[in-house]
XYZ file of C-alpha atoms in Angstrom:
512
model
C 181.060 172.953 -5.088
C 179.123 173.396 -1.849
C 175.681 172.299 -2.908
C 174.107 173.054 0.460
C 175.513 175.928 2.437
C 175.378 177.128 5.983
C 172.173 178.764 7.091
C 170.202 179.002 10.270
C 169.035 175.773 11.839
C 165.314 175.160 12.068
C 163.653 173.894 15.198
C 163.671 170.323 13.899
C 167.430 170.469 13.294
C 168.555 172.153 16.500
C 169.398 168.934 18.345
C 172.749 168.522 16.610
C 174.400 166.577 13.813
C 172.691 163.713 12.028
C 173.879 160.669 10.068
C 175.934 159.321 12.972
C 175.344 155.761 11.784
C 173.950 153.975 8.769
C 176.063 156.187 6.550
C 175.577 155.898 2.760
C 178.408 154.653 0.558
C 179.811 155.457 -2.866
C 177.979 153.501 -5.555
C 174.860 152.927 -3.466
C 171.617 153.409 -5.403
C 168.736 155.066 -3.563
C 165.100 154.480 -4.543
C 166.393 152.254 -7.381
C 167.311 155.431 -9.230
C 169.833 157.790 -7.597
C 173.404 156.505 -7.508
C 175.739 158.181 -4.999
C 179.012 159.263 -6.597
C 180.851 161.535 -4.150
C 180.337 162.881 -0.617
C 180.689 166.658 -1.055
C 180.172 168.103 2.426
C 177.838 168.386 5.406
C 175.618 171.410 5.890
C 175.270 173.409 9.103
C 172.604 170.996 10.399
C 174.858 167.989 9.799
C 173.019 166.641 6.756
C 175.205 164.916 4.206
C 175.381 166.320 0.697
C 176.307 163.986 -2.155
C 176.861 164.349 -5.857
C 174.895 161.628 -7.579
C 173.544 160.404 -10.902
C 169.925 159.840 -11.871
C 170.479 156.490 -13.601
C 167.167 156.757 -15.463
C 167.517 160.265 -16.909
C 171.347 160.149 -16.877
C 171.764 163.572 -15.316
C 173.797 164.730 -12.318
C 171.876 165.422 -9.127
C 172.564 166.619 -5.602
C 171.329 164.282 -2.844
C 170.816 165.687 0.663
C 170.488 162.933 3.286
C 169.270 163.034 6.861
C 169.257 160.216 9.432
C 166.829 159.364 10.852
C 163.793 160.076 8.720
C 160.256 160.234 10.035
C 159.193 163.167 12.219
C 162.713 164.560 12.579
C 162.986 164.976 8.800
C 159.454 166.246 8.239
C 160.452 169.903 7.953
C 163.176 169.145 5.413
C 160.823 167.091 3.244
C 157.943 169.557 3.493
C 160.220 172.432 2.508
C 161.462 170.414 -0.478
C 157.917 169.633 -1.620
C 156.973 173.304 -1.361
C 160.116 174.357 -3.251
C 159.381 171.893 -6.056
C 156.196 173.811 -6.858
C 158.061 176.995 -7.778
C 159.885 176.916 -11.119
C 162.246 179.839 -11.658
C 165.672 180.170 -13.345
C 167.159 181.514 -10.091
C 165.878 178.661 -7.917
C 167.508 175.249 -7.691
C 165.166 172.650 -9.171
C 163.879 170.048 -6.687
C 163.274 166.616 -8.239
C 162.338 164.242 -5.417
C 161.773 163.964 -1.638
C 161.769 160.502 -0.053
C 161.381 159.263 3.541
C 162.580 155.686 4.139
C 162.170 155.832 7.901
C 165.801 155.107 8.736
C 166.823 158.047 6.597
C 165.261 160.700 4.407
C 166.689 162.497 1.411
C 165.962 165.266 -1.042
C 167.123 165.008 -4.662
C 167.629 168.167 -6.604
C 169.522 169.927 -9.363
C 173.317 169.753 -9.330
C 174.857 173.189 -9.914
C 178.418 173.135 -11.213
C 180.133 176.143 -9.697
C 180.576 177.557 -6.206
C 178.645 179.245 -3.433
C 178.833 182.969 -2.748
C 180.497 182.076 0.556
C 183.280 180.229 -1.263
C 183.620 182.900 -3.948
C 184.107 185.755 -1.467
C 186.351 183.664 0.792
C 188.629 182.830 -2.141
C 188.487 186.102 -4.113
C 187.646 188.713 -1.500
C 184.720 191.169 -1.588
C 183.071 191.629 -4.972
C 182.865 194.799 -7.017
C 179.570 196.693 -6.603
C 178.166 195.733 -10.004
C 178.766 192.001 -9.427
C 177.311 192.180 -5.910
C 174.230 193.947 -7.271
C 173.734 191.355 -10.019
C 173.809 188.496 -7.511
C 171.396 190.248 -5.145
C 169.096 190.977 -8.101
C 168.935 187.272 -8.993
C 168.160 186.291 -5.406
C 165.434 188.949 -5.118
C 163.903 187.664 -8.375
C 163.849 184.140 -6.943
C 162.228 185.333 -3.715
C 159.580 187.257 -5.654
C 158.590 183.978 -7.328
C 158.515 182.157 -3.969
C 156.515 184.870 -2.211
C 154.013 185.063 -5.072
C 152.896 181.537 -4.109
C 152.401 182.502 -0.472
C 155.515 180.613 0.665
C 158.699 181.735 2.414
C 162.246 180.538 1.663
C 163.713 181.026 5.126
C 167.350 180.280 4.380
C 168.803 183.044 2.203
C 172.510 182.951 2.947
C 175.922 183.121 1.202
C 176.138 179.345 1.495
C 172.788 178.777 -0.222
C 173.485 181.361 -2.933
C 175.133 179.358 -5.711
C 176.941 180.802 -8.735
C 177.230 178.364 -11.618
C 180.222 178.179 -13.920
C 177.912 179.537 -16.642
C 177.206 182.643 -14.546
C 173.730 181.582 -13.422
C 172.879 182.555 -9.833
C 170.491 180.265 -7.960
C 169.065 180.029 -4.463
C 169.023 176.593 -2.805
C 167.936 174.827 0.380
C 164.600 176.323 1.438
C 164.124 175.550 5.133
C 161.403 177.867 6.387
C 159.925 177.200 9.837
C 157.331 179.039 11.909
C 159.834 181.749 12.824
C 160.461 182.813 9.223
C 158.478 185.329 7.227
C 158.650 187.399 4.066
C 160.372 190.245 5.893
C 163.226 188.007 7.058
C 163.742 186.820 3.471
C 163.981 190.390 2.195
C 166.309 191.511 4.978
C 168.512 188.552 4.093
C 168.947 190.081 0.611
C 170.476 193.046 2.419
C 172.743 190.535 4.129
C 173.754 189.079 0.766
C 174.649 192.563 -0.479
C 176.558 193.366 2.718
C 178.527 190.106 2.588
C 179.312 190.419 -1.118
C 180.573 193.992 -0.627
C 182.480 193.471 2.652
C 183.142 189.748 3.147
C 181.285 189.898 6.471
C 177.841 188.643 7.523
C 175.595 191.135 9.355
C 172.964 188.764 10.786
C 173.357 187.192 14.218
C 171.158 184.144 13.637
C 173.761 182.171 11.701
C 174.779 180.339 14.893
C 177.795 178.151 14.220
C 178.636 179.726 10.885
C 182.263 180.198 9.936
C 181.439 183.518 8.265
C 183.220 186.502 9.844
C 180.917 188.774 11.788
C 180.219 192.294 10.587
C 182.182 195.216 11.993
C 180.257 196.973 14.763
C 180.925 199.858 17.114
C 180.750 199.717 20.906
C 176.975 200.150 20.800
C 176.602 197.253 18.336
C 175.804 199.469 15.348
C 176.854 198.061 11.987
C 179.575 199.782 10.011
C 178.322 200.598 6.513
C 179.965 199.013 3.458
C 181.441 202.411 2.503
C 183.081 202.618 5.927
C 184.722 199.238 5.405
C 185.959 199.612 1.818
C 186.346 202.347 -0.740
C 184.466 202.384 -4.028
C 180.982 201.410 -2.846
C 178.468 203.847 -4.409
C 176.535 205.876 -1.845
C 173.229 204.761 -3.330
C 174.099 201.057 -2.985
C 175.380 201.692 0.540
C 172.051 203.314 1.496
C 170.014 200.513 -0.073
C 171.981 197.828 1.764
C 171.701 199.536 5.132
C 167.983 200.276 4.675
C 167.312 196.587 4.052
C 169.188 195.690 7.236
C 167.624 198.425 9.390
C 164.620 196.962 11.227
C 163.274 200.452 11.817
C 162.756 200.789 8.059
C 159.846 198.872 6.552
C 160.955 196.459 3.842
C 159.600 196.736 0.277
C 157.740 193.883 -1.360
C 160.104 191.346 -2.917
C 158.974 192.139 -6.460
C 159.571 195.864 -5.863
C 163.030 195.094 -4.492
C 163.771 192.890 -7.506
C 162.707 195.695 -9.855
C 164.884 198.231 -8.047
C 167.923 195.943 -8.057
C 167.236 195.228 -11.727
C 167.316 198.945 -12.482
C 170.622 199.261 -10.661
C 171.963 196.052 -12.226
C 171.240 197.315 -15.743
C 173.070 200.636 -15.256
C 176.281 201.027 -17.218
C 179.539 201.617 -15.393
C 179.479 205.304 -16.331
C 175.959 205.755 -14.950
C 176.343 203.566 -11.883
C 176.819 206.445 -9.455
C 173.723 208.269 -10.752
C 170.964 205.661 -10.549
C 169.225 206.833 -7.361
C 166.982 207.710 -5.692
C 165.102 204.630 -4.518
C 162.174 203.760 -6.792
C 160.192 201.937 -4.108
C 158.931 204.072 -1.252
C 159.302 202.143 2.020
C 157.329 203.351 4.995
C 159.396 204.147 8.058
C 158.923 204.633 11.738
C 159.638 208.127 13.060
C 163.116 207.103 14.270
C 165.297 206.736 11.176
C 166.721 210.078 10.124
C 168.324 208.883 6.869
C 165.104 208.157 4.991
C 163.417 211.310 6.295
C 166.330 213.281 4.836
C 165.769 211.566 1.481
C 162.115 212.597 1.490
C 162.969 216.195 2.421
C 165.590 216.296 -0.320
C 163.079 214.974 -2.852
C 160.474 217.586 -1.903
C 163.058 220.362 -2.121
C 164.134 219.141 -5.550
C 160.547 219.153 -6.821
C 160.078 222.696 -5.512
C 163.178 223.913 -7.368
C 162.002 222.244 -10.581
C 158.582 223.871 -10.234
C 160.100 227.354 -9.772
C 162.394 226.917 -12.787
C 159.473 225.734 -14.898
C 157.383 228.742 -13.853
C 160.157 231.188 -14.764
C 160.685 229.677 -18.194
C 156.935 229.565 -18.779
C 156.556 233.264 -18.070
C 159.478 234.084 -20.378
C 157.999 232.004 -23.182
C 154.620 233.716 -22.934
C 156.024 237.240 -22.891
C 158.910 236.947 -25.371
C 159.127 239.047 -28.634
C 155.441 239.018 -29.560
C 155.465 235.384 -30.627
C 152.227 233.476 -30.145
C 152.058 231.535 -26.940
C 151.626 227.760 -26.955
C 147.996 228.287 -26.037
C 147.451 230.501 -29.119
C 149.065 227.959 -31.416
C 146.943 225.118 -30.053
C 143.729 227.077 -30.526
C 144.669 228.121 -34.065
C 145.146 224.527 -35.121
C 142.337 222.984 -33.088
C 140.435 220.393 -35.033
C 142.827 220.385 -37.999
C 146.176 218.997 -39.100
C 149.394 220.624 -37.861
C 150.278 223.765 -39.821
C 153.153 223.703 -42.294
C 155.197 226.717 -41.138
C 156.813 227.172 -44.548
C 153.638 227.302 -46.671
C 150.893 227.903 -44.152
C 149.068 224.773 -45.342
C 148.118 221.759 -43.249
C 150.680 218.917 -43.270
C 149.458 215.384 -43.954
C 149.394 213.243 -40.791
C 152.085 210.558 -40.578
C 150.733 207.050 -41.184
C 150.246 205.047 -37.999
C 152.258 201.822 -37.688
C 150.266 198.628 -38.196
C 151.043 194.940 -37.986
C 152.925 193.790 -41.100
C 151.480 190.482 -42.286
C 154.081 187.692 -42.110
C 153.852 184.215 -43.622
C 155.893 181.076 -43.165
C 157.728 181.751 -46.431
C 159.023 185.053 -45.041
C 160.894 183.549 -42.067
C 163.623 180.984 -41.579
C 165.944 179.761 -38.819
C 169.493 181.104 -38.720
C 171.877 178.566 -37.188
C 175.597 179.491 -37.404
C 178.137 177.088 -38.970
C 178.567 175.002 -35.826
C 174.821 174.407 -35.581
C 172.911 171.372 -36.830
C 170.407 173.311 -39.013
C 167.852 170.636 -38.121
C 164.921 172.959 -37.311
C 164.555 174.952 -40.513
C 160.885 174.066 -41.001
C 159.883 175.248 -37.532
C 160.344 178.982 -38.196
C 156.805 179.212 -39.613
C 155.431 178.448 -36.139
C 156.540 181.903 -34.983
C 154.184 183.694 -37.421
C 151.229 181.282 -37.760
C 149.077 183.000 -35.063
C 148.558 179.614 -33.401
C 149.223 179.819 -29.630
C 149.786 176.054 -29.496
C 152.777 176.061 -31.854
C 156.265 177.491 -31.416
C 159.845 177.180 -32.542
C 161.862 175.505 -29.815
C 165.638 175.344 -29.739
C 167.399 172.150 -28.902
C 168.493 171.646 -25.301
C 172.063 172.568 -24.320
C 174.253 172.010 -21.277
C 174.939 175.740 -20.781
C 172.978 178.932 -21.260
C 175.367 179.940 -24.067
C 174.384 177.118 -26.449
C 176.927 174.695 -24.980
C 179.666 177.175 -25.937
C 179.588 175.816 -29.487
C 178.037 178.807 -31.278
C 177.122 182.454 -30.813
C 173.391 181.804 -30.773
C 170.391 181.105 -32.998
C 167.632 183.225 -34.456
C 164.798 183.832 -36.871
C 165.469 185.798 -40.076
C 162.516 187.829 -41.372
C 162.363 188.899 -45.030
C 159.631 191.520 -45.374
C 159.702 191.111 -49.151
C 160.466 194.775 -49.780
C 161.808 197.694 -47.727
C 159.406 198.934 -45.028
C 159.372 201.545 -42.320
C 159.456 199.589 -39.045
C 158.454 200.891 -35.623
C 159.058 197.821 -33.460
C 159.424 194.060 -33.283
C 157.510 192.139 -30.590
C 158.702 188.669 -29.559
C 156.696 186.305 -27.339
C 158.550 183.435 -25.648
C 157.282 180.567 -23.528
C 159.900 181.221 -20.828
C 161.265 184.320 -19.149
C 165.000 184.887 -19.155
C 165.608 184.583 -22.921
C 168.384 187.033 -23.853
C 168.040 188.248 -27.427
C 168.663 191.212 -29.711
C 167.462 192.475 -33.092
C 169.831 192.902 -36.047
C 169.357 194.198 -39.581
C 171.082 193.633 -42.921
C 170.736 194.459 -46.591
C 170.539 190.940 -48.065
C 170.103 187.236 -47.306
C 173.389 185.560 -48.369
C 171.680 182.180 -48.648
C 169.828 179.513 -46.681
C 172.945 177.523 -45.863
C 175.466 177.067 -43.105
C 177.810 179.516 -44.823
C 175.015 182.030 -45.381
C 173.951 181.811 -41.750
C 177.518 182.480 -40.663
C 177.673 185.596 -42.830
C 174.399 186.869 -41.372
C 175.628 186.508 -37.795
C 178.952 188.141 -38.634
C 177.699 191.038 -40.775
C 174.218 192.015 -39.603
C 174.226 195.143 -37.431
C 172.634 195.063 -34.005
C 170.100 197.842 -33.562
C 171.149 200.360 -30.932
C 171.194 198.920 -27.429
C 168.672 196.236 -28.272
C 170.366 193.462 -26.298
C 167.825 192.542 -23.646
C 170.470 191.360 -21.159
C 168.107 190.882 -18.222
C 164.630 189.939 -19.475
C 162.151 189.346 -16.674
C 159.063 188.517 -18.733
C 157.963 186.582 -21.787
C 157.258 189.591 -24.045
C 160.211 191.527 -25.457
C 159.681 194.665 -27.584
C 162.505 196.167 -29.659
C 161.895 199.673 -30.982
C 165.343 201.095 -31.879
C 164.444 201.431 -35.567
C 165.310 204.653 -37.405
C 162.049 206.236 -38.665
C 163.948 207.713 -41.630
C 165.199 204.322 -42.848
C 163.499 201.330 -44.395
C 164.232 197.700 -43.566
C 163.692 194.411 -45.371
C 165.856 191.858 -43.539
C 165.460 191.620 -39.744
C 167.122 189.019 -37.515
C 165.754 188.161 -34.060
C 168.838 186.563 -32.496
C 168.935 184.623 -29.191
C 172.293 184.759 -27.396
C 171.483 183.228 -24.012
C 169.021 180.517 -23.015
C 167.037 180.198 -19.779
C 167.144 177.146 -17.540
C 164.235 174.822 -18.350
C 165.356 171.512 -16.790
C 165.900 168.062 -18.219
C 169.007 166.241 -19.373
C 170.042 169.283 -21.458
C 168.566 171.970 -19.226
C 168.899 175.153 -21.309
C 166.496 175.885 -24.152
C 163.992 178.462 -25.396
C 160.654 178.477 -27.207
C 159.586 181.387 -29.423
C 155.797 181.460 -29.649
C 155.315 184.452 -31.936
C 157.069 187.332 -33.699
C 155.228 190.482 -34.786
C 156.629 193.358 -36.853
C 154.835 196.712 -36.741
C 155.401 199.354 -39.402
C 154.062 200.502 -42.749
């Protein structure tokens, strides 16, 4: 696993390799806490990267060492301190930054997996959906960084890490005075280009071993679709727009939202997800984006003409009252019953269904410990200071020992349900809503039957949650429900010795 990848060198690192003497050794303990286990590699600036152990918390860590410390390591340490202030599931957690004078080092999360650089080198270019998912994660991370007023400055295939559990994280922030938000966002275009083609389109990599992008005699980049078949035109346009300095970049949160929309498209719909949802400003030069705008205006004009034609036909057809006549006839009253001529009773509006602690319990499949049964009441007690929190696990998928955990709600009798609202303490909790006809028993066996037999509602799996409020509304208005299961299938990264867990603050059911 390359824990620190190649990226551009900052001004403080441009003088060449470091750690030419005073090298650390296996077994050495730094700061009376971090034991060095294995020298993994050196990054592009010559800093040594080690796998280590935090002997106090007993967790694996990555240790990045530079010799000497002092002024020459100031940028590295400052960047680490800044990075430690931003907590996000797609950012590597920074634990410590220490300057001993003779050498300085940063201690951070160890990610078991491989870098994007290694993945593409070993497997070849990625399929469009996988490339989009990785770029989406990186854009999400940058949105969190930029929201604090900081810049990452080192977005690169070597600093894009893909964990064995599928988590994508961005490591090794090294921003200097030459970096800005725009360069971060254009680097996301570089990530997309590299993932799709296996080639890196930016010239500032310096001594990188990444193959350069294909260019014509004038130095113009070949598009991903020109290099390989199967890249959707929309994704090709998005990638090239991000790389084109004549086209203004979107804000990082807008880019993350757009990539999220593309990332959530099914395979069948993947070719039809355009056009771009953010509207970047452009200089007069680029013809491609101007064509998009012209096409959009033409499309709107066609839609308007079609709507006008159908409107005229509706008004003039077969003596039937126009929509305007119908609205005036029923103004101020209930909708007319067309079979009897009488006013129909208005449908009751959904309201919050009162839930008590006796109406909820934890569902923990047979391989679970069933040690948190009393905590379910915290999800319906209306107290913002209480919550049900899962145990910590070593992977996002509950340590691969069970399908998930959830909260079973027994409404007491069948109800019409409009939606279920779930508030969590962390973003990134993947969950769904399931329904059944009975509770087979508050036991390990009963929990197993619930997980195996309850039916998931529609497409309720929230596979890419970006916030802490999830609303599920795929309930059939013609059916009634008594047993509802809110089921968590994937946990967010929260840190600690067992770094994956989730906290459910509240659950609300609306209906009548």
